[in-house]
Amino acid sequence: MLATSLVDIILSTACLLVVAALGASLVRRRKEASSMRLPPGPRPLPLIGNLFDMPTKNVAPTFHQICRNYGDIVYLSVFGQSTVVIDSYDAAVELLEQRSLQTSDRPRLVMAELAGLAWEFSVEGYTPAWRRSRRTFHEFFHQGAVRQYHSTHQRETVGGAVMDTVYGIDVVDDKNRYVAIARRGAEIFGEITTPGRFLVELFPSLAGVPAWFPGAQFQRDAKAWTQELLAVKSVAFDKVVDQMARGCAPRCMAHDLMERVGKGGEQDVSKEDEEHFRDVTGIAYVAGVDTTYTLMTAFFLAMIKFPDHQRRAQAELDAVVGPDRLPDFSDRDSLSYVNAMLKECVRWHTVLPLAIPHATTHGQEYNGLRIPAGSVLLANVWAMAHDPVAYPNPDSFSPERFLKDGQLDGSVRDPLKFQFGFGRRICPGRHYALDSAFLMIASVLHVFDIKPPVGQDGTPMKVDPHINFDSALSHPDSFQCRIVPRSPGKEALVRQAH
Ligand code: HEM
């Protein structure tokens, strides 16, 4: 009896000591953390903080300029909301990949809520609902799954391939209408996710202001956008539901998901899940069309501005593919120059210069600096793509930077590692996008010369469109080019394929 109580006493004392030691270490760590400096940044003004330092135009290059003055991570605070701009690849990998468990949240976007965009899982926080959507999406777009779409890429243009994969839509005229809906959706998404675009993000209580109130333009925008965003997830999906009812729906993502409704077994889903399927297909559609389209626009621009590289890629295609057929995915490993060109397109033009903002769920310590919980993390991937140490002469377009002795050089930092974002939030459509872009580049260059337009006197015109950095999605302003068949034989190949 005595022995038992002695053991009890010893055990309880040991437990108390352990708890006390843990408590003391926690308090010490808390103290250390709160005594740690915030990352450097422009001096904040009372109350408004760095409101006037937040760029609303030319956003990524301006943030990069600020970082050049302060360091590779910079702290800004506006009305108490912490924002950390990450300017270097190494800092982004450490914060957004290695600590992705604590840095994969999204900042609250009041405009997304007002415009009814909350269904898009790209703006959803790090929640079970986000996990579920991502899982469903992954089923159709993981590296192995995207192989099933190779024949679609072979048949379709860039925006068309996504339409076909998601909704089985392949009527040319119709497709343009659907692509226009998706592109408009992406445009609105870009507006809503551009940091600093709307005052209501800083003062969420403004969300209650009625639309007729003077200055409440954001309410009127949100109202107009609600309808357009609803169209994104319903117009094409309704078409598939209707086709299924008539027994003539083509195989596609929407069809495969809807087939599960009401079925027994492990994959049994209820009618309510239809909404989930609409959301996940809707995001593939809106996130997939404009991004890949913008990348291809940049490719055409690069071909006009840097014609020598075009000729080198064509020489490789002539040698590997030959004159009698179009390139396909079986040529991929033999086309080093074309692969390097794809990497250079992805690097040279950053489609989403600040990726999509992440947020921290827990406070972080980085190189002795304190990043508070709830901070917005902006990864300036445009700056990473223009890092002159990783990519000497970063503004020039040079696929050669990724090659050594005619083969891809693994020692050069791969832009695919950051242009698609980071960690648990990394773009889940990247394999699909890269397949689509590879085949597009190879096919276009195999068959056509891309040339600048000619003036009235017949001389080539200079093409130098402004690159727009004012919204979340960066794109070159529209420009003209001539697409000329390389030979009658090559032209015939295209006609045979359609
Ligand atoms: C050139 C083409 C593309 C680029 C450059 C691109 C880039 C990105 C980036 C930077 C992010 C943010 C990642 C982060 O938060 O760290 C993202 C997210 C996303 N992308 Fe893409 N993307 C492209 C094509 C696509 C395609 C084709 C699809 C669909 C088929 C797609 C679907 C998504 C989705 C659903 C998200 C949200 C992921 C999440 O929040 O968990 N993307 N993309």
Coordinates of C-alpha atoms and ligand atoms in Angstrom, one line a residue:
M1 CA 0.0 0.0 0.0
L2 CA 2.8 2.4 1.1
A3 CA 4.9 1.4 -1.9
T4 CA 1.9 2.1 -4.3
S5 CA 1.3 5.6 -2.8
L6 CA 5.1 6.3 -3.0
V7 CA 5.0 5.4 -6.7
D8 CA 2.0 7.6 -7.2
I9 CA 3.7 10.5 -5.5
I10 CA 6.8 10.1 -7.6
L11 CA 4.8 9.8 -10.8
S12 CA 2.6 12.8 -10.0
T13 CA 5.7 14.8 -9.1
A14 CA 7.4 13.8 -12.3
C15 CA 4.3 14.7 -14.3
L16 CA 4.1 18.1 -12.6
L17 CA 7.8 18.7 -13.4
V18 CA 7.3 17.8 -17.0
V19 CA 4.2 20.0 -17.3
A20 CA 6.0 22.9 -15.6
A21 CA 9.1 22.5 -17.9
L22 CA 6.8 22.4 -21.0
G23 CA 4.9 25.4 -19.8
A24 CA 8.1 27.3 -19.1
S25 CA 9.5 26.4 -22.5
L26 CA 6.2 27.5 -24.1
V27 CA 6.3 30.9 -22.3
R28 CA 9.9 31.3 -23.2
R29 CA 9.2 30.5 -26.9
R30 CA 6.2 32.8 -26.9
K31 CA 8.4 35.6 -25.3
E32 CA 11.1 35.0 -27.9
A33 CA 8.6 35.0 -30.7
S34 CA 7.0 38.2 -29.7
S35 CA 10.3 39.8 -29.1
M36 CA 11.4 38.8 -32.6
R37 CA 11.4 41.5 -35.2
L38 CA 8.9 41.6 -38.0
P39 CA 10.4 41.4 -41.4
P40 CA 11.7 44.7 -42.8
G41 CA 9.6 47.0 -44.9
P42 CA 8.5 50.5 -45.6
R43 CA 7.7 52.6 -42.5
P44 CA 4.0 52.4 -41.7
L45 CA 1.9 55.5 -41.0
P46 CA -0.3 55.6 -37.9
L47 CA -3.6 53.6 -38.3
I48 CA -3.5 53.2 -42.1
G49 CA -0.1 51.5 -41.9
N50 CA 1.4 50.9 -45.4
L51 CA -1.8 51.7 -47.3
F52 CA 0.0 54.0 -49.7
D53 CA 2.9 51.5 -50.3
M54 CA 0.5 48.9 -51.6
P55 CA 0.6 49.0 -55.5
T56 CA -2.6 48.9 -57.3
K57 CA -1.0 49.1 -60.8
N58 CA 2.0 47.3 -62.2
V59 CA 1.7 45.2 -59.0
A60 CA 4.4 42.5 -59.1
P61 CA 7.2 44.7 -60.5
T62 CA 6.4 47.4 -57.9
F63 CA 6.5 44.8 -55.1
H64 CA 9.8 43.6 -56.4
Q65 CA 11.2 47.1 -56.3
I66 CA 10.1 47.4 -52.7
C67 CA 11.8 44.1 -51.9
R68 CA 15.0 45.2 -53.6
N69 CA 15.2 48.0 -50.9
Y70 CA 14.5 45.8 -47.9
G71 CA 15.2 42.1 -48.5
D72 CA 13.8 38.8 -49.8
I73 CA 10.8 39.0 -47.5
V74 CA 9.1 42.3 -46.8
Y75 CA 6.4 43.1 -44.3
L76 CA 3.6 45.5 -44.9
S77 CA 0.6 46.2 -42.7
V78 CA -2.6 47.9 -43.8
F79 CA -5.2 48.7 -41.0
G80 CA -3.6 45.9 -39.0
Q81 CA -3.7 43.2 -41.7
S82 CA -0.2 41.8 -42.0
T83 CA 1.1 41.0 -45.5
V84 CA 4.5 39.4 -46.3
V85 CA 5.8 39.7 -49.8
I86 CA 8.2 36.8 -50.7
D87 CA 10.6 37.8 -53.4
S88 CA 13.0 34.9 -53.5
Y89 CA 12.6 31.3 -54.6
D90 CA 14.5 29.9 -51.5
A91 CA 12.2 31.8 -49.1
A92 CA 9.1 30.7 -51.0
V93 CA 10.2 27.0 -50.8
E94 CA 10.9 27.2 -47.1
L95 CA 7.7 29.1 -46.2
L96 CA 5.2 27.7 -48.7
E97 CA 6.5 24.2 -49.3
Q98 CA 8.4 23.0 -46.2
R99 CA 5.8 24.6 -43.9
S100 CA 2.9 24.1 -46.1
L101 CA 0.9 22.6 -43.3
Q102 CA 0.7 26.1 -41.7
T103 CA 0.8 28.3 -44.8
S104 CA -1.8 26.9 -47.1
D105 CA -4.8 29.0 -46.0
R106 CA -6.2 31.7 -48.2
P107 CA -7.0 35.2 -47.1
R108 CA -10.7 36.0 -46.7
L109 CA -11.9 37.7 -49.9
V110 CA -15.1 39.7 -49.2
M111 CA -15.6 40.4 -52.9
A112 CA -15.6 36.7 -53.6
E113 CA -18.3 36.3 -51.1
L114 CA -20.3 39.2 -52.4
A115 CA -20.0 38.0 -56.0
G116 CA -20.9 34.5 -55.2
L117 CA -17.4 33.1 -56.0
A118 CA -17.0 31.3 -52.8
W119 CA -17.7 28.0 -54.6
E120 CA -14.3 28.1 -56.3
F121 CA -12.0 26.1 -54.1
S122 CA -9.0 28.2 -55.2
V123 CA -10.3 30.9 -52.8
E124 CA -11.5 28.5 -50.1
G125 CA -9.5 28.4 -46.9
Y126 CA -7.5 25.4 -45.7
T127 CA -10.7 23.6 -44.8
P128 CA -12.2 20.1 -45.1
A129 CA -14.4 21.4 -48.0
W130 CA -11.3 22.6 -49.8
R131 CA -9.7 19.1 -49.3
R132 CA -12.7 17.4 -50.7
S133 CA -12.8 19.5 -53.8
R134 CA -9.1 19.2 -54.4
R135 CA -9.4 15.4 -54.1
T136 CA -12.2 15.2 -56.6
F137 CA -10.3 17.5 -59.0
H138 CA -7.1 15.4 -58.5
E139 CA -8.9 12.3 -59.7
F140 CA -9.2 13.8 -63.2
F141 CA -6.0 15.8 -63.4
H142 CA -3.1 14.0 -61.7
Q143 CA -0.1 13.1 -63.7
G144 CA -1.3 9.6 -64.7
A145 CA -4.9 10.7 -65.3
V146 CA -4.0 13.4 -67.8
R147 CA -2.6 10.8 -70.3
Q148 CA -6.2 10.0 -71.2
Y149 CA -6.6 13.5 -72.6
H150 CA -3.7 13.2 -75.1
S151 CA -6.0 12.5 -78.0
T152 CA -8.1 15.5 -77.0
H153 CA -5.0 17.8 -77.1
Q154 CA -4.2 16.3 -80.5
R155 CA -7.7 17.3 -81.8
E156 CA -8.3 20.6 -80.1
T157 CA -7.1 24.2 -79.7
V158 CA -6.0 25.3 -76.3
G159 CA -9.3 26.6 -74.8
G160 CA -11.2 23.9 -76.7
A161 CA -9.3 21.0 -75.0
V162 CA -10.4 22.1 -71.6
M163 CA -14.0 22.4 -72.8
D164 CA -13.9 19.0 -74.3
T165 CA -12.3 17.4 -71.3
V166 CA -14.6 18.9 -68.7
Y167 CA -17.9 19.1 -70.6
G168 CA -17.4 17.1 -73.8
I169 CA -18.3 20.2 -75.9
D170 CA -16.9 20.0 -79.4
V171 CA -19.2 22.1 -81.6
V172 CA -16.9 24.8 -82.9
D173 CA -19.4 27.7 -82.8
D174 CA -20.7 26.7 -79.5
K175 CA -17.3 26.3 -78.1
N176 CA -16.4 29.9 -78.8
R177 CA -19.4 30.9 -76.7
Y178 CA -18.4 28.7 -73.8
V179 CA -14.7 29.7 -74.0
A180 CA -15.9 33.4 -73.8
I181 CA -17.9 32.6 -70.7
A182 CA -14.8 30.9 -69.1
R183 CA -12.5 33.8 -70.1
R184 CA -14.9 36.3 -68.6
G185 CA -15.0 34.2 -65.4
A186 CA -11.2 34.2 -65.2
E187 CA -11.1 38.0 -65.8
I188 CA -13.5 38.6 -62.9
F189 CA -11.5 36.1 -60.8
G190 CA -8.4 38.2 -61.6
E191 CA -10.1 41.4 -60.5
I192 CA -11.3 39.9 -57.3
T193 CA -8.0 38.4 -56.3
T194 CA -5.8 41.4 -57.1
P195 CA -4.4 42.6 -53.8
G196 CA -5.5 46.1 -52.9
R197 CA -8.2 46.3 -55.6
F198 CA -11.2 46.8 -53.3
L199 CA -11.5 48.9 -50.1
V200 CA -14.1 46.4 -48.8
E201 CA -11.3 43.9 -48.3
L202 CA -9.7 46.3 -45.8
F203 CA -13.1 47.2 -44.1
P204 CA -15.3 44.1 -44.3
S205 CA -18.0 45.9 -42.5
L206 CA -18.5 47.9 -45.7
A207 CA -20.1 44.7 -47.2
G208 CA -23.3 45.8 -45.5
V209 CA -23.5 49.1 -47.5
P210 CA -26.4 49.0 -50.0
A211 CA -25.6 49.1 -53.8
W212 CA -27.3 52.4 -54.3
F213 CA -25.1 54.2 -51.8
P214 CA -22.7 56.7 -53.3
G215 CA -19.3 55.2 -53.8
A216 CA -20.5 51.6 -53.4
Q217 CA -19.4 50.7 -56.9
F218 CA -18.0 47.4 -55.5
Q219 CA -21.5 46.3 -54.6
R220 CA -22.8 47.0 -58.2
D221 CA -19.7 45.2 -59.6
A222 CA -20.4 42.2 -57.3
K223 CA -24.0 42.1 -58.4
A224 CA -23.2 42.1 -62.1
W225 CA -20.5 39.5 -61.6
T226 CA -22.7 37.2 -59.7
Q227 CA -24.7 36.3 -62.8
E228 CA -21.6 35.9 -65.0
L229 CA -20.0 33.6 -62.4
L230 CA -23.1 31.6 -62.1
A231 CA -23.0 31.0 -65.8
V232 CA -19.5 29.6 -65.5
K233 CA -20.6 26.7 -63.4
S234 CA -24.1 26.1 -64.8
V235 CA -24.4 26.8 -68.6
A236 CA -22.1 24.0 -69.8
F237 CA -22.9 21.7 -66.9
D238 CA -26.7 21.9 -67.6
K239 CA -26.0 20.9 -71.1
V240 CA -24.3 17.7 -70.0
V241 CA -27.2 17.0 -67.6
D242 CA -29.7 17.5 -70.4
Q243 CA -27.6 15.2 -72.7
M244 CA -27.5 12.5 -70.1
A245 CA -31.2 12.6 -69.7
R246 CA -31.5 12.1 -73.4
G247 CA -28.9 9.4 -73.4
C248 CA -26.5 11.2 -75.7
A249 CA -23.9 12.7 -73.4
P250 CA -20.3 12.3 -74.5
R251 CA -17.7 11.0 -72.0
C252 CA -16.2 13.9 -70.0
M253 CA -15.5 14.9 -66.4
A254 CA -19.0 16.3 -65.8
H255 CA -20.5 13.1 -67.2
D256 CA -18.3 10.8 -65.2
L257 CA -19.1 12.6 -62.0
M258 CA -22.8 12.8 -62.6
E259 CA -22.9 9.1 -63.4
R260 CA -22.1 8.5 -59.7
V261 CA -25.3 10.3 -58.5
G262 CA -27.7 7.8 -57.0
K263 CA -25.4 4.8 -57.7
G264 CA -24.7 2.3 -54.9
G265 CA -21.3 1.1 -53.7
E266 CA -18.3 2.9 -52.4
Q267 CA -18.7 5.9 -54.7
D268 CA -22.4 6.4 -53.8
V269 CA -23.3 10.1 -53.8
S270 CA -26.5 11.9 -53.2
K271 CA -28.2 14.5 -55.3
E272 CA -26.8 17.2 -53.1
D273 CA -23.3 16.3 -54.3
E274 CA -24.3 17.6 -57.7
E275 CA -23.5 21.0 -56.4
H276 CA -20.0 19.9 -55.5
F277 CA -19.6 18.5 -59.0
R278 CA -20.8 21.7 -60.6
D279 CA -18.2 23.6 -58.5
V280 CA -15.3 21.3 -59.3
T281 CA -16.0 21.2 -63.0
G282 CA -16.6 24.9 -63.0
I283 CA -13.2 25.7 -61.6
A284 CA -11.4 23.4 -64.1
Y285 CA -13.2 25.4 -66.8
V286 CA -12.5 28.9 -65.4
A287 CA -9.0 28.2 -64.1
G288 CA -7.9 26.2 -67.2
V289 CA -9.0 28.2 -70.2
D290 CA -7.5 31.6 -69.7
T291 CA -4.2 30.6 -68.1
T292 CA -3.2 28.2 -70.9
Y293 CA -4.5 30.6 -73.5
T294 CA -2.3 33.4 -72.0
L295 CA 0.7 31.2 -72.0
M296 CA 0.2 30.4 -75.7
T297 CA -0.3 34.1 -76.5
A298 CA 3.1 34.7 -74.9
F299 CA 4.6 31.9 -77.0
F300 CA 3.3 33.6 -80.2
L301 CA 4.8 36.9 -79.0
A302 CA 8.2 35.3 -78.3
M303 CA 8.2 33.7 -81.7
I304 CA 7.8 37.0 -83.4
K305 CA 10.3 38.8 -81.2
F306 CA 12.9 36.1 -81.3
P307 CA 12.7 34.4 -84.7
D308 CA 16.0 32.6 -84.5
H309 CA 14.7 30.3 -81.8
Q310 CA 11.7 29.5 -83.9
R311 CA 14.0 28.2 -86.6
R312 CA 16.0 26.1 -84.2
A313 CA 12.8 24.4 -82.9
Q314 CA 11.7 23.8 -86.5
A315 CA 15.0 22.2 -87.4
E316 CA 14.6 19.8 -84.5
L317 CA 11.0 19.0 -85.4
D318 CA 12.0 18.3 -89.1
A319 CA 14.7 15.9 -87.9
V320 CA 12.6 14.1 -85.3
V321 CA 9.1 14.1 -86.8
G322 CA 9.8 14.4 -90.5
P323 CA 7.6 15.8 -93.2
D324 CA 4.8 13.2 -93.3
R325 CA 3.0 13.6 -90.0
L326 CA 2.2 15.9 -87.1
P327 CA 4.1 15.6 -83.8
D328 CA 2.6 13.7 -81.0
F329 CA 3.3 12.8 -77.4
S330 CA 5.6 9.9 -78.4
D331 CA 8.1 12.5 -79.7
R332 CA 8.3 14.4 -76.5
D333 CA 11.5 12.8 -75.1
S334 CA 13.3 13.3 -78.4
L335 CA 12.4 17.0 -78.7
S336 CA 14.8 18.6 -76.2
Y337 CA 14.8 22.0 -77.8
V338 CA 11.0 22.2 -77.9
N339 CA 10.9 21.1 -74.3
A340 CA 13.4 23.8 -73.4
M341 CA 11.3 26.3 -75.3
L342 CA 8.2 25.3 -73.3
K343 CA 10.1 25.9 -70.1
E344 CA 11.3 29.3 -71.4
C345 CA 7.8 30.3 -72.3
V346 CA 6.6 29.5 -68.8
R347 CA 9.5 31.5 -67.3
W348 CA 9.5 34.4 -69.7
H349 CA 5.9 35.3 -69.2
T350 CA 4.4 34.8 -65.8
V351 CA 0.7 34.2 -66.1
L352 CA -0.1 34.7 -62.4
P353 CA 2.7 37.0 -61.2
L354 CA 1.8 36.8 -57.5
A355 CA 0.4 33.2 -57.8
I356 CA -2.7 33.2 -55.6
P357 CA -2.2 34.7 -52.1
H358 CA -1.7 32.2 -49.3
A359 CA -2.3 32.9 -45.6
T360 CA -0.7 31.6 -42.4
T361 CA -2.8 29.7 -39.9
H362 CA 0.1 29.8 -37.3
G363 CA 2.8 32.3 -36.6
Q364 CA 6.1 31.6 -38.2
E365 CA 9.8 32.4 -37.5
Y366 CA 11.9 32.9 -40.6
N367 CA 15.6 33.7 -40.3
G368 CA 15.0 35.3 -36.9
L369 CA 12.0 37.3 -38.2
R370 CA 8.4 36.9 -37.0
I371 CA 5.5 36.4 -39.4
P372 CA 2.3 36.6 -37.4
A373 CA -0.6 34.1 -37.7
G374 CA -3.2 35.3 -40.2
S375 CA -0.6 37.0 -42.4
V376 CA -1.2 37.1 -46.2
L377 CA 1.7 35.6 -48.1
L378 CA 2.3 37.0 -51.5
A379 CA 4.9 34.9 -53.5
N380 CA 6.2 37.2 -56.3
V381 CA 6.8 34.4 -58.8
W382 CA 7.4 37.0 -61.5
A383 CA 10.4 38.3 -59.6
M384 CA 11.7 34.7 -59.2
A385 CA 11.4 34.2 -62.9
H386 CA 13.4 37.3 -63.5
D387 CA 16.1 36.6 -60.9
P388 CA 19.3 37.4 -62.9
V389 CA 21.4 35.0 -60.9
A390 CA 19.2 32.0 -61.8
Y391 CA 18.5 33.3 -65.3
P392 CA 21.1 35.7 -66.6
N393 CA 19.7 38.4 -68.9
P394 CA 16.2 37.5 -67.7
D395 CA 14.2 39.7 -70.1
S396 CA 15.5 37.9 -73.2
F397 CA 13.8 34.8 -74.5
S398 CA 16.4 32.0 -74.7
P399 CA 15.5 28.3 -74.5
E400 CA 19.2 27.6 -74.7
R401 CA 19.5 28.5 -71.0
F402 CA 17.9 25.2 -70.2
L403 CA 20.2 23.1 -72.4
K404 CA 23.6 21.6 -72.1
D405 CA 25.2 19.6 -74.9
G406 CA 21.8 19.5 -76.6
Q407 CA 20.0 18.0 -73.6
L408 CA 17.9 19.5 -70.8
D409 CA 20.3 20.8 -68.1
G410 CA 19.0 19.7 -64.7
S411 CA 21.3 22.1 -62.9
V412 CA 19.2 25.2 -64.1
R413 CA 16.3 26.1 -61.8
D414 CA 13.2 24.8 -63.4
P415 CA 10.5 27.5 -63.6
L416 CA 7.8 24.8 -63.4
K417 CA 8.8 24.6 -59.7
F418 CA 7.4 28.1 -58.9
Q419 CA 5.3 29.4 -61.8
F420 CA 2.5 27.0 -60.7
G421 CA 2.6 28.0 -57.1
F422 CA 3.7 26.0 -54.0
G423 CA 3.0 23.3 -51.5
R424 CA -0.4 21.9 -50.9
R425 CA -1.9 24.7 -53.0
I426 CA 0.3 24.0 -56.1
C427 CA -1.7 24.2 -59.3
P428 CA -3.5 20.9 -59.7
G429 CA -4.0 21.5 -63.4
R430 CA -0.3 21.9 -64.2
H431 CA 0.2 18.5 -65.9
Y432 CA -2.7 19.1 -68.1
A433 CA -1.6 22.6 -69.0
L434 CA 1.9 21.5 -69.8
D435 CA 0.7 18.6 -72.0
S436 CA -1.6 21.1 -73.9
A437 CA 1.1 23.7 -74.3
F438 CA 3.8 21.2 -75.4
L439 CA 1.6 19.8 -78.2
M440 CA 0.5 23.2 -79.3
I441 CA 4.1 24.5 -79.5
A442 CA 5.3 21.4 -81.3
S443 CA 2.4 21.3 -83.8
V444 CA 2.3 25.0 -84.6
L445 CA 6.1 25.2 -85.2
H446 CA 6.1 22.0 -87.2
V447 CA 3.6 23.4 -89.7
F448 CA 3.7 27.2 -89.6
D449 CA 6.1 30.1 -89.5
I450 CA 4.9 32.8 -87.0
K451 CA 5.8 36.2 -88.4
P452 CA 5.2 39.9 -87.5
P453 CA 2.6 41.7 -89.5
V454 CA 3.8 43.7 -92.5
G455 CA 3.1 47.4 -93.1
Q456 CA 1.7 49.0 -96.3
D457 CA 5.2 49.1 -97.7
G458 CA 5.6 45.4 -97.1
T459 CA 8.2 45.7 -94.4
P460 CA 7.8 43.7 -91.1
M461 CA 6.3 45.8 -88.3
K462 CA 7.7 46.0 -84.8
V463 CA 5.6 44.1 -82.3
D464 CA 6.0 45.2 -78.7
P465 CA 2.8 45.0 -76.8
H466 CA 2.4 46.4 -73.3
I467 CA 2.5 43.6 -70.7
N468 CA -0.3 44.2 -68.3
F469 CA 0.5 43.7 -64.6
D470 CA -2.5 45.5 -63.1
S471 CA -4.6 42.4 -62.4
A472 CA -3.9 39.0 -60.8
L473 CA -3.6 37.5 -64.3
S474 CA -0.9 39.1 -66.5
H475 CA -1.2 39.1 -70.2
P476 CA 0.3 41.0 -73.2
D477 CA -2.1 43.5 -74.8
S478 CA -3.5 42.2 -78.1
F479 CA -1.1 42.2 -81.0
Q480 CA -1.1 41.0 -84.6
C481 CA 0.9 38.3 -86.3
R482 CA 1.0 36.3 -89.5
I483 CA 0.7 32.5 -89.4
V484 CA 2.1 31.2 -92.6
P485 CA 2.3 27.5 -93.7
R486 CA 5.9 26.4 -94.0
S487 CA 5.2 24.4 -97.2
P488 CA 2.2 23.0 -99.2
G489 CA 3.0 19.6 -97.7
K490 CA 2.8 20.8 -94.2
E491 CA -0.4 22.7 -95.0
A492 CA -1.9 19.4 -96.2
L493 CA -1.0 17.7 -92.9
V494 CA -3.2 20.2 -91.1
R495 CA -6.1 19.8 -93.5
Q496 CA -5.9 16.0 -93.2
A497 CA -6.0 16.3 -89.4
H498 CA -9.4 18.2 -89.4
Ligands
HEM1 C1 -0.2 27.9 -67.9 C2 -1.2 27.5 -67.2 C3 -1.4 27.6 -65.7 C4 -0.7 28.3 -64.8 C5 0.5 29.2 -65.0 C6 -1.3 28.1 -63.5 C7 -0.9 28.6 -62.3 C8 -1.5 28.5 -61.1 C9 -1.0 29.1 -59.9 C10 0.2 30.0 -59.7 C11 -1.9 28.7 -58.9 C12 -1.8 29.1 -57.4 C13 -1.0 28.1 -56.6 C14 -0.8 28.5 -55.2 O1 -1.7 29.0 -54.5 O2 0.3 28.3 -54.7 C15 -2.9 27.9 -59.5 C16 -4.0 27.3 -58.8 C17 -4.9 26.5 -59.4 N1 -5.0 26.1 -60.8 FE1 -3.6 26.6 -62.2 N2 -2.4 27.3 -63.7 C18 -2.5 26.9 -65.0 C19 -3.4 26.1 -65.6 C20 -4.4 25.4 -64.9 C21 -5.3 24.5 -65.5 C22 -5.3 24.0 -67.0 C23 -6.2 24.1 -64.6 C24 -7.3 23.2 -64.7 C25 -7.5 22.2 -65.5 C26 -5.8 24.8 -63.3 C27 -6.5 24.7 -62.1 C28 -6.1 25.4 -60.9 C29 -6.8 25.2 -59.7 C30 -8.1 24.5 -59.5 C31 -6.1 26.0 -58.7 C32 -6.4 26.2 -57.3 C33 -5.7 25.3 -56.4 C34 -6.0 25.4 -54.9 O3 -6.3 26.5 -54.4 O4 -5.9 24.4 -54.2 N3 -4.7 25.6 -63.6 N4 -2.6 27.7 -60.9

